[in-house]
mmCIF file of C-alpha atoms (C1' of nucleotides) in Angstrom:
data_model
loop_
_atom_site.group_PDB
_atom_site.id
_atom_site.type_symbol
_atom_site.label_atom_id
_atom_site.label_comp_id
_atom_site.label_asym_id
_atom_site.label_seq_id
_atom_site.Cartn_x
_atom_site.Cartn_y
_atom_site.Cartn_z
ATOM 1 C CA MET Q 1 0.000 0.000 0.000
ATOM 2 C CA ALA Q 2 0.988 3.583 -0.450
ATOM 3 C CA LYS Q 3 3.196 5.174 2.144
ATOM 4 C CA LYS Q 4 1.591 7.650 4.508
ATOM 5 C CA THR Q 5 2.278 11.288 3.830
ATOM 6 C CA ARG Q 6 1.762 14.437 5.832
ATOM 7 C CA MET Q 7 0.474 17.706 4.539
ATOM 8 C CA THR Q 8 3.163 19.981 5.905
ATOM 9 C CA LYS Q 9 2.996 23.690 5.395
ATOM 10 C CA GLN Q 10 5.850 23.411 2.900
ATOM 11 C CA ARG Q 11 4.034 20.809 0.844
ATOM 12 C CA LYS Q 12 0.803 22.732 1.034
ATOM 13 C CA ALA Q 13 2.467 25.949 -0.131
ATOM 14 C CA ILE Q 14 4.180 24.242 -3.059
ATOM 15 C CA LEU Q 15 0.969 22.597 -4.170
ATOM 16 C CA LYS Q 16 -0.948 25.847 -3.909
ATOM 17 C CA ILE Q 17 1.579 27.680 -6.053
ATOM 18 C CA LEU Q 18 1.481 24.940 -8.639
ATOM 19 C CA LYS Q 19 -2.305 24.915 -8.729
ATOM 20 C CA ASN Q 20 -2.444 28.647 -9.217
ATOM 21 C CA THR Q 21 -0.134 29.037 -12.173
ATOM 22 C CA LYS Q 22 -0.451 28.047 -15.775
ATOM 23 C CA ILE Q 23 3.174 28.361 -16.700
ATOM 24 C CA HIS Q 24 4.380 24.845 -15.841
ATOM 25 C CA PRO Q 25 7.315 26.146 -13.874
ATOM 26 C CA THR Q 26 10.680 24.682 -13.054
ATOM 27 C CA ALA Q 27 11.649 23.607 -9.557
ATOM 28 C CA ASP Q 28 13.750 26.700 -9.190
ATOM 29 C CA TRP Q 29 10.879 29.037 -10.092
ATOM 30 C CA ILE Q 30 8.714 27.328 -7.490
ATOM 31 C CA TYR Q 31 11.509 27.658 -4.962
ATOM 32 C CA GLU Q 32 11.686 31.410 -5.512
ATOM 33 C CA LYS Q 33 7.920 31.776 -5.223
ATOM 34 C CA VAL Q 34 7.532 29.703 -2.122
ATOM 35 C CA ARG Q 35 10.285 31.608 -0.341
ATOM 36 C CA ALA Q 36 7.984 34.614 -0.209
ATOM 37 C CA GLU Q 37 5.847 32.563 2.119
ATOM 38 C CA ILE Q 38 8.412 30.341 3.823
ATOM 39 C CA PRO Q 39 11.699 32.230 3.564
ATOM 40 C CA ASN Q 40 13.920 29.527 4.957
ATOM 41 C CA ILE Q 41 12.564 26.627 2.938
ATOM 42 C CA SER Q 42 15.317 24.725 1.197
ATOM 43 C CA LEU Q 43 15.579 23.793 -2.434
ATOM 44 C CA GLY Q 44 15.982 20.173 -1.411
ATOM 45 C CA THR Q 45 12.583 20.284 0.231
ATOM 46 C CA VAL Q 46 11.064 21.671 -2.936
ATOM 47 C CA TYR Q 47 12.493 18.823 -4.968
ATOM 48 C CA ARG Q 48 11.445 16.233 -2.418
ATOM 49 C CA ASN Q 49 7.912 17.535 -2.345
ATOM 50 C CA LEU Q 50 7.618 17.750 -6.088
ATOM 51 C CA ASN Q 51 8.616 14.123 -6.282
ATOM 52 C CA VAL Q 52 6.154 13.126 -3.578
ATOM 53 C CA LEU Q 53 3.326 15.068 -5.178
ATOM 54 C CA ALA Q 54 4.075 13.568 -8.565
ATOM 55 C CA GLU Q 55 4.116 10.032 -7.164
ATOM 56 C CA SER Q 56 0.762 10.519 -5.542
ATOM 57 C CA GLY Q 57 -0.667 11.859 -8.798
ATOM 58 C CA LYS Q 58 -1.417 15.334 -7.513
ATOM 59 C CA ILE Q 59 0.824 16.934 -10.106
ATOM 60 C CA LYS Q 60 2.481 15.907 -13.353
ATOM 61 C CA VAL Q 61 6.110 16.049 -14.328
ATOM 62 C CA LEU Q 62 6.673 17.109 -17.907
ATOM 63 C CA ASP Q 63 9.740 15.109 -18.756
ATOM 64 C CA TYR Q 64 10.565 11.985 -20.645
ATOM 65 C CA GLY Q 65 10.741 9.582 -17.782
ATOM 66 C CA SER Q 66 14.282 10.432 -16.863
ATOM 67 C CA ASN Q 67 16.458 13.349 -15.990
ATOM 68 C CA HIS Q 68 18.406 13.111 -19.214
ATOM 69 C CA SER Q 69 17.530 14.601 -22.521
ATOM 70 C CA ARG Q 70 16.729 11.993 -25.122
ATOM 71 C CA TYR Q 71 17.573 12.275 -28.781
ATOM 72 C CA ASP Q 72 15.642 11.051 -31.778
ATOM 73 C CA GLY Q 73 17.404 10.351 -35.063
ATOM 74 C CA ASN Q 74 14.154 10.666 -36.980
ATOM 75 C CA PRO Q 75 13.145 14.289 -37.389
ATOM 76 C CA GLU Q 76 10.032 13.410 -39.386
ATOM 77 C CA GLN Q 77 6.574 13.563 -37.884
ATOM 78 C CA HIS Q 78 5.880 10.384 -35.981
ATOM 79 C CA TYR Q 79 4.418 9.372 -32.680
ATOM 80 C CA HIS Q 80 5.938 7.725 -29.644
ATOM 81 C CA PHE Q 81 4.935 5.074 -27.185
ATOM 82 C CA ARG Q 82 6.669 4.887 -23.832
ATOM 83 C CA CYS Q 83 6.412 1.660 -21.891
ATOM 84 C CA GLU Q 84 5.719 2.282 -18.246
ATOM 85 C CA LYS Q 85 7.379 -0.983 -17.286
ATOM 86 C CA CYS Q 86 10.649 -1.154 -19.167
ATOM 87 C CA GLY Q 87 10.956 2.535 -19.982
ATOM 88 C CA ARG Q 88 11.653 2.028 -23.672
ATOM 89 C CA VAL Q 89 10.368 4.572 -26.156
ATOM 90 C CA TYR Q 90 9.006 3.121 -29.387
ATOM 91 C CA ASP Q 91 8.158 4.805 -32.650
ATOM 92 C CA LEU Q 92 4.590 4.337 -33.779
ATOM 93 C CA GLU Q 93 4.136 3.859 -37.479
ATOM 94 C CA LEU Q 94 0.470 4.720 -37.238
ATOM 95 C CA ASP Q 95 -0.901 7.695 -39.020
ATOM 96 C CA PHE Q 96 -4.292 8.670 -37.770
ATOM 97 C CA GLY Q 97 -4.808 11.002 -40.658
ATOM 98 C CA LEU Q 98 -5.380 13.744 -38.142
ATOM 99 C CA ASN Q 99 -4.676 17.207 -39.142
ATOM 100 C CA LEU Q 100 -4.308 18.436 -35.647
ATOM 101 C CA ASN Q 101 -2.277 21.513 -36.433
ATOM 102 C CA LYS Q 102 -4.963 22.811 -38.760
ATOM 103 C CA LYS Q 103 -7.583 22.186 -36.132
ATOM 104 C CA ILE Q 104 -5.683 24.279 -33.637
ATOM 105 C CA ASN Q 105 -5.184 27.028 -36.145
ATOM 106 C CA SER Q 106 -8.835 27.223 -37.052
ATOM 107 C CA GLU Q 107 -10.281 26.822 -33.574
ATOM 108 C CA THR Q 108 -7.914 28.880 -31.423
ATOM 109 C CA GLY Q 109 -5.687 31.938 -31.562
ATOM 110 C CA PHE Q 110 -2.579 29.796 -31.535
ATOM 111 C CA ILE Q 111 -0.591 29.049 -34.670
ATOM 112 C CA ALA Q 112 0.682 25.496 -34.508
ATOM 113 C CA ASN Q 113 3.540 24.413 -36.716
ATOM 114 C CA SER Q 114 3.986 20.953 -35.323
ATOM 115 C CA HIS Q 115 2.889 18.700 -32.536
ATOM 116 C CA ARG Q 116 4.117 15.820 -30.518
ATOM 117 C CA LEU Q 117 1.964 12.916 -29.481
ATOM 118 C CA GLU Q 118 3.174 10.332 -27.028
ATOM 119 C CA PHE Q 119 1.311 7.389 -25.586
ATOM 120 C CA HIS Q 120 2.037 5.737 -22.261
ATOM 121 C CA GLY Q 121 1.244 2.175 -21.393
ATOM 122 C CA ILE Q 122 2.605 -1.352 -21.673
ATOM 123 C CA CYS Q 123 4.532 -2.590 -24.684
ATOM 124 C CA PRO Q 124 3.869 -6.017 -26.238
ATOM 125 C CA GLU Q 125 7.045 -7.488 -24.801
ATOM 126 C CA CYS Q 126 6.235 -6.501 -21.227
ATOM 127 C CA GLN Q 127 2.695 -7.786 -21.606
ATOM 128 C CA GLN Q 128 4.109 -11.273 -22.185
ATOM 129 C CA LYS Q 129 6.475 -11.080 -19.237
ATOM 130 C CA ASN Q 130 3.485 -10.717 -16.978
ATOM 131 C CA MET M 1 22.022 32.697 -42.822
ATOM 132 C CA ALA M 2 22.887 29.459 -41.120
ATOM 133 C CA LYS M 3 26.422 28.947 -39.950
ATOM 134 C CA LYS M 4 28.609 26.591 -41.927
ATOM 135 C CA THR M 5 29.193 23.175 -40.448
ATOM 136 C CA ARG M 6 31.595 20.386 -41.234
ATOM 137 C CA MET M 7 30.801 16.732 -41.381
ATOM 138 C CA THR M 8 33.571 15.437 -39.172
ATOM 139 C CA LYS M 9 33.984 11.758 -38.513
ATOM 140 C CA GLN M 10 32.719 12.334 -34.975
ATOM 141 C CA ARG M 11 29.556 14.018 -36.192
ATOM 142 C CA LYS M 12 29.039 11.392 -38.851
ATOM 143 C CA ALA M 13 29.424 8.561 -36.355
ATOM 144 C CA ILE M 14 26.990 10.122 -33.884
ATOM 145 C CA LEU M 15 24.419 10.706 -36.582
ATOM 146 C CA LYS M 16 24.788 7.158 -37.881
ATOM 147 C CA ILE M 17 24.248 5.691 -34.432
ATOM 148 C CA LEU M 18 21.198 7.833 -33.896
ATOM 149 C CA LYS M 19 19.732 6.900 -37.270
ATOM 150 C CA ASN M 20 20.208 3.224 -36.586
ATOM 151 C CA THR M 21 18.509 2.919 -33.243
ATOM 152 C CA LYS M 22 14.923 3.165 -32.209
ATOM 153 C CA ILE M 23 15.480 3.637 -28.527
ATOM 154 C CA HIS M 24 15.815 7.433 -28.379
ATOM 155 C CA PRO M 25 18.962 7.258 -26.333
ATOM 156 C CA THR M 26 20.547 9.642 -23.883
ATOM 157 C CA ALA M 27 23.760 11.490 -24.631
ATOM 158 C CA ASP M 28 25.637 9.135 -22.383
ATOM 159 C CA TRP M 29 24.371 6.050 -24.208
ATOM 160 C CA ILE M 30 25.488 7.568 -27.497
ATOM 161 C CA TYR M 31 28.845 8.387 -25.979
ATOM 162 C CA GLU M 32 29.397 4.760 -24.970
ATOM 163 C CA LYS M 33 28.355 3.507 -28.405
ATOM 164 C CA VAL M 34 30.466 5.910 -30.387
ATOM 165 C CA ARG M 35 33.545 5.097 -28.322
ATOM 166 C CA ALA M 36 33.589 1.665 -29.940
ATOM 167 C CA GLU M 37 34.370 3.479 -33.181
ATOM 168 C CA ILE M 38 36.257 6.542 -31.930
ATOM 169 C CA PRO M 39 37.712 5.523 -28.579
ATOM 170 C CA ASN M 40 39.091 8.902 -27.598
ATOM 171 C CA ILE M 41 36.043 10.981 -28.450
ATOM 172 C CA SER M 42 35.007 13.198 -25.582
ATOM 173 C CA LEU M 43 31.616 13.532 -23.996
ATOM 174 C CA GLY M 44 31.756 17.261 -24.653
ATOM 175 C CA THR M 45 32.016 16.563 -28.361
ATOM 176 C CA VAL M 46 28.979 14.316 -28.194
ATOM 177 C CA TYR M 47 26.945 17.060 -26.536
ATOM 178 C CA ARG M 48 28.198 19.694 -28.934
ATOM 179 C CA ASN M 49 27.303 17.573 -31.926
ATOM 180 C CA LEU M 50 23.889 16.651 -30.616
ATOM 181 C CA ASN M 51 23.161 20.355 -30.231
ATOM 182 C CA VAL M 52 24.432 21.139 -33.715
ATOM 183 C CA LEU M 53 22.470 18.297 -35.279
ATOM 184 C CA ALA M 54 19.337 19.351 -33.462
ATOM 185 C CA GLU M 55 19.704 22.970 -34.556
ATOM 186 C CA SER M 56 20.061 21.949 -38.143
ATOM 187 C CA GLY M 57 16.969 19.762 -37.872
ATOM 188 C CA LYS M 58 18.726 16.465 -38.545
ATOM 189 C CA ILE M 59 17.626 15.070 -35.199
ATOM 190 C CA LYS M 60 15.062 15.898 -32.549
ATOM 191 C CA VAL M 61 15.549 16.499 -28.851
ATOM 192 C CA LEU M 62 12.823 15.023 -26.700
ATOM 193 C CA ASP M 63 12.677 17.558 -23.933
ATOM 194 C CA TYR M 64 10.495 20.440 -22.944
ATOM 195 C CA GLY M 65 12.548 23.245 -24.360
ATOM 196 C CA SER M 66 14.882 23.476 -21.419
ATOM 197 C CA ASN M 67 17.178 21.366 -19.352
ATOM 198 C CA HIS M 68 14.960 21.569 -16.313
ATOM 199 C CA SER M 69 12.035 19.384 -15.489
ATOM 200 C CA ARG M 70 8.764 21.263 -15.564
ATOM 201 C CA TYR M 71 5.868 20.597 -13.258
ATOM 202 C CA ASP M 72 2.180 20.787 -13.985
ATOM 203 C CA GLY M 73 -0.305 21.370 -11.187
ATOM 204 C CA ASN M 74 -3.117 19.956 -13.271
ATOM 205 C CA PRO M 75 -2.951 16.170 -13.402
ATOM 206 C CA GLU M 76 -6.079 15.864 -15.529
ATOM 207 C CA GLN M 77 -5.936 15.068 -19.208
ATOM 208 C CA HIS M 78 -5.257 18.224 -21.155
ATOM 209 C CA TYR M 79 -3.084 19.340 -23.999
ATOM 210 C CA HIS M 80 -0.220 21.791 -24.157
ATOM 211 C CA PHE M 81 0.958 24.458 -26.512
ATOM 212 C CA ARG M 82 4.536 25.615 -26.350
ATOM 213 C CA CYS M 83 5.387 28.945 -27.921
ATOM 214 C CA GLU M 84 8.569 28.773 -29.952
ATOM 215 C CA LYS M 85 9.216 32.460 -29.404
ATOM 216 C CA CYS M 86 8.666 33.160 -25.719
ATOM 217 C CA GLY M 87 8.968 29.590 -24.475
ATOM 218 C CA ARG M 88 5.781 29.641 -22.441
ATOM 219 C CA VAL M 89 3.711 26.493 -22.132
ATOM 220 C CA TYR M 90 -0.044 27.008 -22.288
ATOM 221 C CA ASP M 91 -2.853 24.668 -21.427
ATOM 222 C CA LEU M 92 -5.275 24.015 -24.252
ATOM 223 C CA GLU M 93 -8.880 23.756 -23.241
ATOM 224 C CA LEU M 94 -9.755 22.026 -26.473
ATOM 225 C CA ASP M 95 -11.102 18.538 -26.490
ATOM 226 C CA PHE M 96 -10.989 16.962 -29.891
ATOM 227 C CA GLY M 97 -13.169 14.150 -28.771
ATOM 228 C CA LEU M 98 -10.501 11.755 -29.901
ATOM 229 C CA ASN M 99 -10.266 8.473 -28.242
ATOM 230 C CA LEU M 100 -6.692 7.973 -29.140
ATOM 231 C CA ASN M 101 -5.878 5.406 -26.504
ATOM 232 C CA LYS M 102 -8.595 3.092 -27.747
ATOM 233 C CA LYS M 103 -7.354 3.505 -31.287
ATOM 234 C CA ILE M 104 -3.893 2.400 -30.269
ATOM 235 C CA ASN M 105 -5.254 -0.538 -28.353
ATOM 236 C CA SER M 106 -7.340 -1.798 -31.224
ATOM 237 C CA GLU M 107 -4.849 -1.180 -34.015
ATOM 238 C CA THR M 108 -1.549 -2.191 -32.433
ATOM 239 C CA GLY M 109 -0.092 -4.574 -29.876
ATOM 240 C CA PHE M 110 0.502 -1.731 -27.443
ATOM 241 C CA ILE M 111 -1.774 -1.053 -24.498
ATOM 242 C CA ALA M 112 -2.074 2.693 -23.982
ATOM 243 C CA ASN M 113 -3.312 4.060 -20.692
ATOM 244 C CA SER M 114 -2.765 7.716 -21.435
ATOM 245 C CA HIS M 115 -1.222 10.052 -23.906
ATOM 246 C CA ARG M 116 0.307 13.435 -24.100
ATOM 247 C CA LEU M 117 -0.251 15.868 -26.921
ATOM 248 C CA GLU M 118 1.751 19.029 -27.278
ATOM 249 C CA PHE M 119 1.655 21.604 -30.022
ATOM 250 C CA HIS M 120 4.494 23.905 -31.010
ATOM 251 C CA GLY M 121 4.073 27.245 -32.672
ATOM 252 C CA ILE M 122 3.460 30.898 -31.958
ATOM 253 C CA CYS M 123 1.149 32.083 -29.199
ATOM 254 C CA PRO M 124 -1.356 34.932 -29.718
ATOM 255 C CA GLU M 125 0.736 37.367 -27.714
ATOM 256 C CA CYS M 126 3.896 36.809 -29.737
ATOM 257 C CA GLN M 127 1.950 37.074 -32.979
ATOM 258 C CA GLN M 128 1.074 40.648 -32.061
ATOM 259 C CA LYS M 129 4.632 41.539 -31.130
ATOM 260 C CA ASN M 130 5.677 40.797 -34.676
ATOM 261 C "C1'" DG R 1 5.192 9.353 20.874
ATOM 262 C "C1'" DT R 2 6.873 8.523 16.389
ATOM 263 C "C1'" DA R 3 7.356 8.041 11.594
ATOM 264 C "C1'" DG R 4 7.566 11.250 8.139
ATOM 265 C "C1'" DG R 5 9.468 15.832 6.930
ATOM 266 C "C1'" DT R 6 12.751 19.706 7.099
ATOM 267 C "C1'" DG R 7 17.033 22.586 6.593
ATOM 268 C "C1'" DC R 8 21.549 22.502 5.522
ATOM 269 C "C1'" DA R 9 25.385 21.184 3.104
ATOM 270 C "C1'" DA R 10 27.831 17.924 0.560
ATOM 271 C "C1'" DA R 11 27.605 14.887 -3.277
ATOM 272 C "C1'" DA R 12 26.022 13.082 -7.566
ATOM 273 C "C1'" DT R 13 24.531 13.862 -12.222
ATOM 274 C "C1'" DT R 14 24.041 16.123 -16.404
ATOM 275 C "C1'" DT R 15 25.502 19.633 -19.579
ATOM 276 C "C1'" DT R 16 28.366 23.493 -21.022
ATOM 277 C "C1'" DT R 17 32.619 25.875 -21.925
ATOM 278 C "C1'" DG R 18 37.664 27.816 -22.300
ATOM 279 C "C1'" DC R 19 41.629 26.830 -24.627
ATOM 280 C "C1'" DA R 20 45.314 24.932 -27.311
ATOM 281 C "C1'" DT R 21 45.437 22.002 -31.117
ATOM 282 C "C1'" DC R 22 43.612 19.716 -35.178
ATOM 283 C "C1'" DC R 23 41.534 18.976 -39.651
ATOM 284 C "C1'" DA R 24 37.649 19.295 -43.356
ATOM 285 C "C1'" DA R 25 36.484 22.115 -47.069
ATOM 286 C "C1'" DT N 1 44.731 28.117 -45.592
ATOM 287 C "C1'" DT N 2 41.549 28.762 -41.954
ATOM 288 C "C1'" DG N 3 37.486 28.840 -39.369
ATOM 289 C "C1'" DG N 4 34.860 25.214 -37.519
ATOM 290 C "C1'" DA N 5 35.618 21.120 -34.558
ATOM 291 C "C1'" DT N 6 37.988 18.331 -31.107
ATOM 292 C "C1'" DG N 7 39.908 16.580 -26.585
ATOM 293 C "C1'" DC N 8 40.606 17.589 -22.152
ATOM 294 C "C1'" DA N 9 39.499 19.378 -17.942
ATOM 295 C "C1'" DA N 10 37.309 22.634 -15.204
ATOM 296 C "C1'" DA N 11 33.013 24.818 -14.285
ATOM 297 C "C1'" DA N 12 28.127 25.408 -14.294
ATOM 298 C "C1'" DA N 13 23.659 23.803 -13.567
ATOM 299 C "C1'" DT N 14 20.339 20.593 -11.886
ATOM 300 C "C1'" DT N 15 18.858 17.111 -8.681
ATOM 301 C "C1'" DT N 16 19.571 13.907 -4.860
ATOM 302 C "C1'" DT N 17 20.916 12.573 -0.282
ATOM 303 C "C1'" DG N 18 22.910 11.980 4.696
ATOM 304 C "C1'" DC N 19 22.082 13.601 9.027
ATOM 305 C "C1'" DA N 20 20.480 15.797 13.119
ATOM 306 C "C1'" DC N 21 16.554 18.111 14.470
ATOM 307 C "C1'" DC N 22 11.547 19.092 14.036
ATOM 308 C "C1'" DT N 23 6.414 18.372 13.716
ATOM 309 C "C1'" DA N 24 1.918 16.614 11.941
ATOM 310 C "C1'" DC N 25 -0.944 13.094 13.076
#
DNA sequence: GTAGGTGCAAAATTTTTGCATCCAA
DNA sequence: TTGGATGCAAAAATTTTGCACCTAC
């Protein structure tokens, strides 16, 4: 079962800041913000709480499943599938025939030049290993 | 105009490795691989070349436009738009009514639990500043 | 009361950079 | 020939962690 957690004032403050911004900030930005409220909070605490909050599903981390950048030798439009078990990232050959960029351009004020679509789940190989 | 670049053996080897793998490796993985061919290549050269190759569009970097992790206070399904000019990441309220996960599950051997969709382009504010 | 959390600082990791030298065009 | 590229090492930047003390439950 999941480990017990406490809602400390530090954790509460970090969560509140994150819920009240749209800018998807970095840990350091959050650290600066939260220091207005808790001046002697440490950056380590910010990182620890972000990890705890992400594990419990209260927030999302926008990375690629690791702290490293990952590089893709195929610059063409294609979609990815990341296996939640083994961590591998597959290319998907599927083309849904979606013209998502055009949809954005016609339905919003944004001008989209490209998009990235990534699925998360279990790959065929890990399904067998079950 | 774009700066001139040379196709050194180091750059060629890195590009070849990246074109011949599907795993979207980290810089360190590439470094280990390329050392089989060029034993005294340095990690700095690998990073420099990955950046050059990405700038010229020959490869893609799978990150969020910075070297930091970014955190999202909204764990619900929603899409993102990243502005290529100011770097901001917006939430898109749009729902295309796509059931992409189901499509994956029925058309491939992958089991998708979730997906992430992110558009890149120019935000309304930066369009005005033109 | 106590297990989980914090602050601090040191360490680990990842990425960039200065510089003398080298080499692709 | 020469300006871009490399190797090396040091530095910068980001994230994690050990430890003694603190506090939410």
